[in-house]
GROMACS .gro file of C-alpha atoms in nm:
model
   79
    1MET     CA    1  -1.032  -0.711  -0.919
    2ASP     CA    2  -1.296  -0.762  -0.657
    3ARG     CA    3  -1.303  -0.411  -0.478
    4HIS     CA    4  -1.349  -0.627  -0.101
    5ASP     CA    5  -1.119  -0.922  -0.189
    6PRO     CA    6  -0.872  -0.884   0.100
    7SER     CA    7  -0.608  -1.071  -0.102
    8ASP     CA    8  -0.540  -0.768  -0.317
    9TRP     CA    9  -0.438  -0.570  -0.038
   10ARG     CA   10  -0.114  -0.553  -0.180
   11ARG     CA   11  -0.208  -0.396  -0.508
   12LEU     CA   12  -0.400  -0.093  -0.365
   13ALA     CA   13  -0.079  -0.066  -0.137
   14TRP     CA   14   0.183  -0.035  -0.406
   15TRP     CA   15  -0.070   0.190  -0.600
   16ILE     CA   16  -0.087   0.459  -0.279
   17HIS     CA   17   0.284   0.431  -0.254
   18ASP     CA   18   0.365   0.504  -0.604
   19HIS     CA   19   0.111   0.802  -0.619
   20LEU     CA   20   0.025   0.975  -0.312
   21PRO     CA   21   0.222   1.140  -0.026
   22TYR     CA   22   0.174   0.900   0.277
   23SER     CA   23   0.398   0.844   0.574
   24SER     CA   24   0.199   0.500   0.736
   25LEU     CA   25  -0.027   0.241   0.568
   26PHE     CA   26  -0.190  -0.004   0.786
   27PHE     CA   27  -0.410  -0.278   0.638
   28PHE     CA   28  -0.691  -0.496   0.822
   29PRO     CA   29  -0.882  -0.801   0.750
   30ARG     CA   30  -1.237  -0.695   0.835
   31LEU     CA   31  -1.460  -0.456   0.593
   32ALA     CA   32  -1.124  -0.394   0.320
   33ALA     CA   33  -1.001  -0.145   0.618
   34PHE     CA   34  -0.719   0.079   0.593
   35ASN     CA   35  -0.530   0.368   0.782
   36ILE     CA   36  -0.329   0.624   0.615
   37GLN     CA   37  -0.124   0.846   0.786
   38TRP     CA   38   0.020   1.183   0.661
   39ARG     CA   39   0.280   1.413   0.796
   40GLU     CA   40   0.504   1.664   0.716
   41ASN     CA   41   0.825   1.432   0.735
   42PRO     CA   42   0.712   1.093   0.591
   43GLU     CA   43   0.783   0.785   0.727
   44ARG     CA   44   0.687   0.565   0.413
   45TRP     CA   45   0.628   0.214   0.541
   46ILE     CA   46   0.330  -0.028   0.472
   47GLN     CA   47   0.209  -0.291   0.718
   48SER     CA   48  -0.063  -0.533   0.728
   49TYR     CA   49  -0.274  -0.720   0.963
   50ILE     CA   50  -0.365  -0.951   0.609
   51ALA     CA   51  -0.177  -1.246   0.542
   52PRO     CA   52   0.105  -1.201   0.432
   53LYS     CA   53   0.138  -1.028   0.766
   54GLY     CA   54   0.411  -0.769   0.857
   55TYR     CA   55   0.573  -0.514   0.663
   56LEU     CA   56   0.528  -0.501   0.268
   57THR     CA   57   0.778  -0.191   0.248
   58ARG     CA   58   0.989   0.064   0.474
   59PRO     CA   59   1.278   0.259   0.388
   60GLY     CA   60   1.584   0.030   0.361
   61MET     CA   61   1.387  -0.230   0.204
   62ALA     CA   62   1.499  -0.339  -0.171
   63ASN     CA   63   1.168  -0.296  -0.288
   64HIS     CA   64   1.096   0.059  -0.109
   65ALA     CA   65   1.260   0.285  -0.424
   66GLY     CA   66   1.119   0.286  -0.771
   67LEU     CA   67   0.786   0.260  -0.951
   68HIS     CA   68   0.562  -0.088  -0.888
   69GLY     CA   69   0.334  -0.018  -1.189
   70ALA     CA   70   0.341  -0.398  -1.228
   71GLU     CA   71   0.195  -0.480  -0.896
   72TYR     CA   72  -0.126  -0.279  -0.959
   73GLU     CA   73  -0.199  -0.355  -1.322
   74GLY     CA   74  -0.511  -0.235  -1.476
   75PHE     CA   75  -0.572   0.004  -1.214
   76PRO     CA   76  -0.759   0.330  -1.363
   77ALA     CA   77  -0.539   0.622  -1.425
   78LEU     CA   78  -0.480   0.884  -1.186
   79ARG     CA   79  -0.672   1.201  -1.302
   0.00000   0.00000   0.00000
């Protein structure tokens, strides 16, 4: 995987969703940038300005619960 290929933003988003205690994630097209926000009471939603734009997931969406390992296959294991 090319670390700066913007088409891969969803792979990283799902990895963060499954492994880190985030509240919100925004992905941007320039410089492979993203903002990650933490809150004591997390909202747990992911949105992007990279195609496909909009929400990848948020509470209430069918894809929000469970693990998404197939989406980021090949990522290094978390140590």
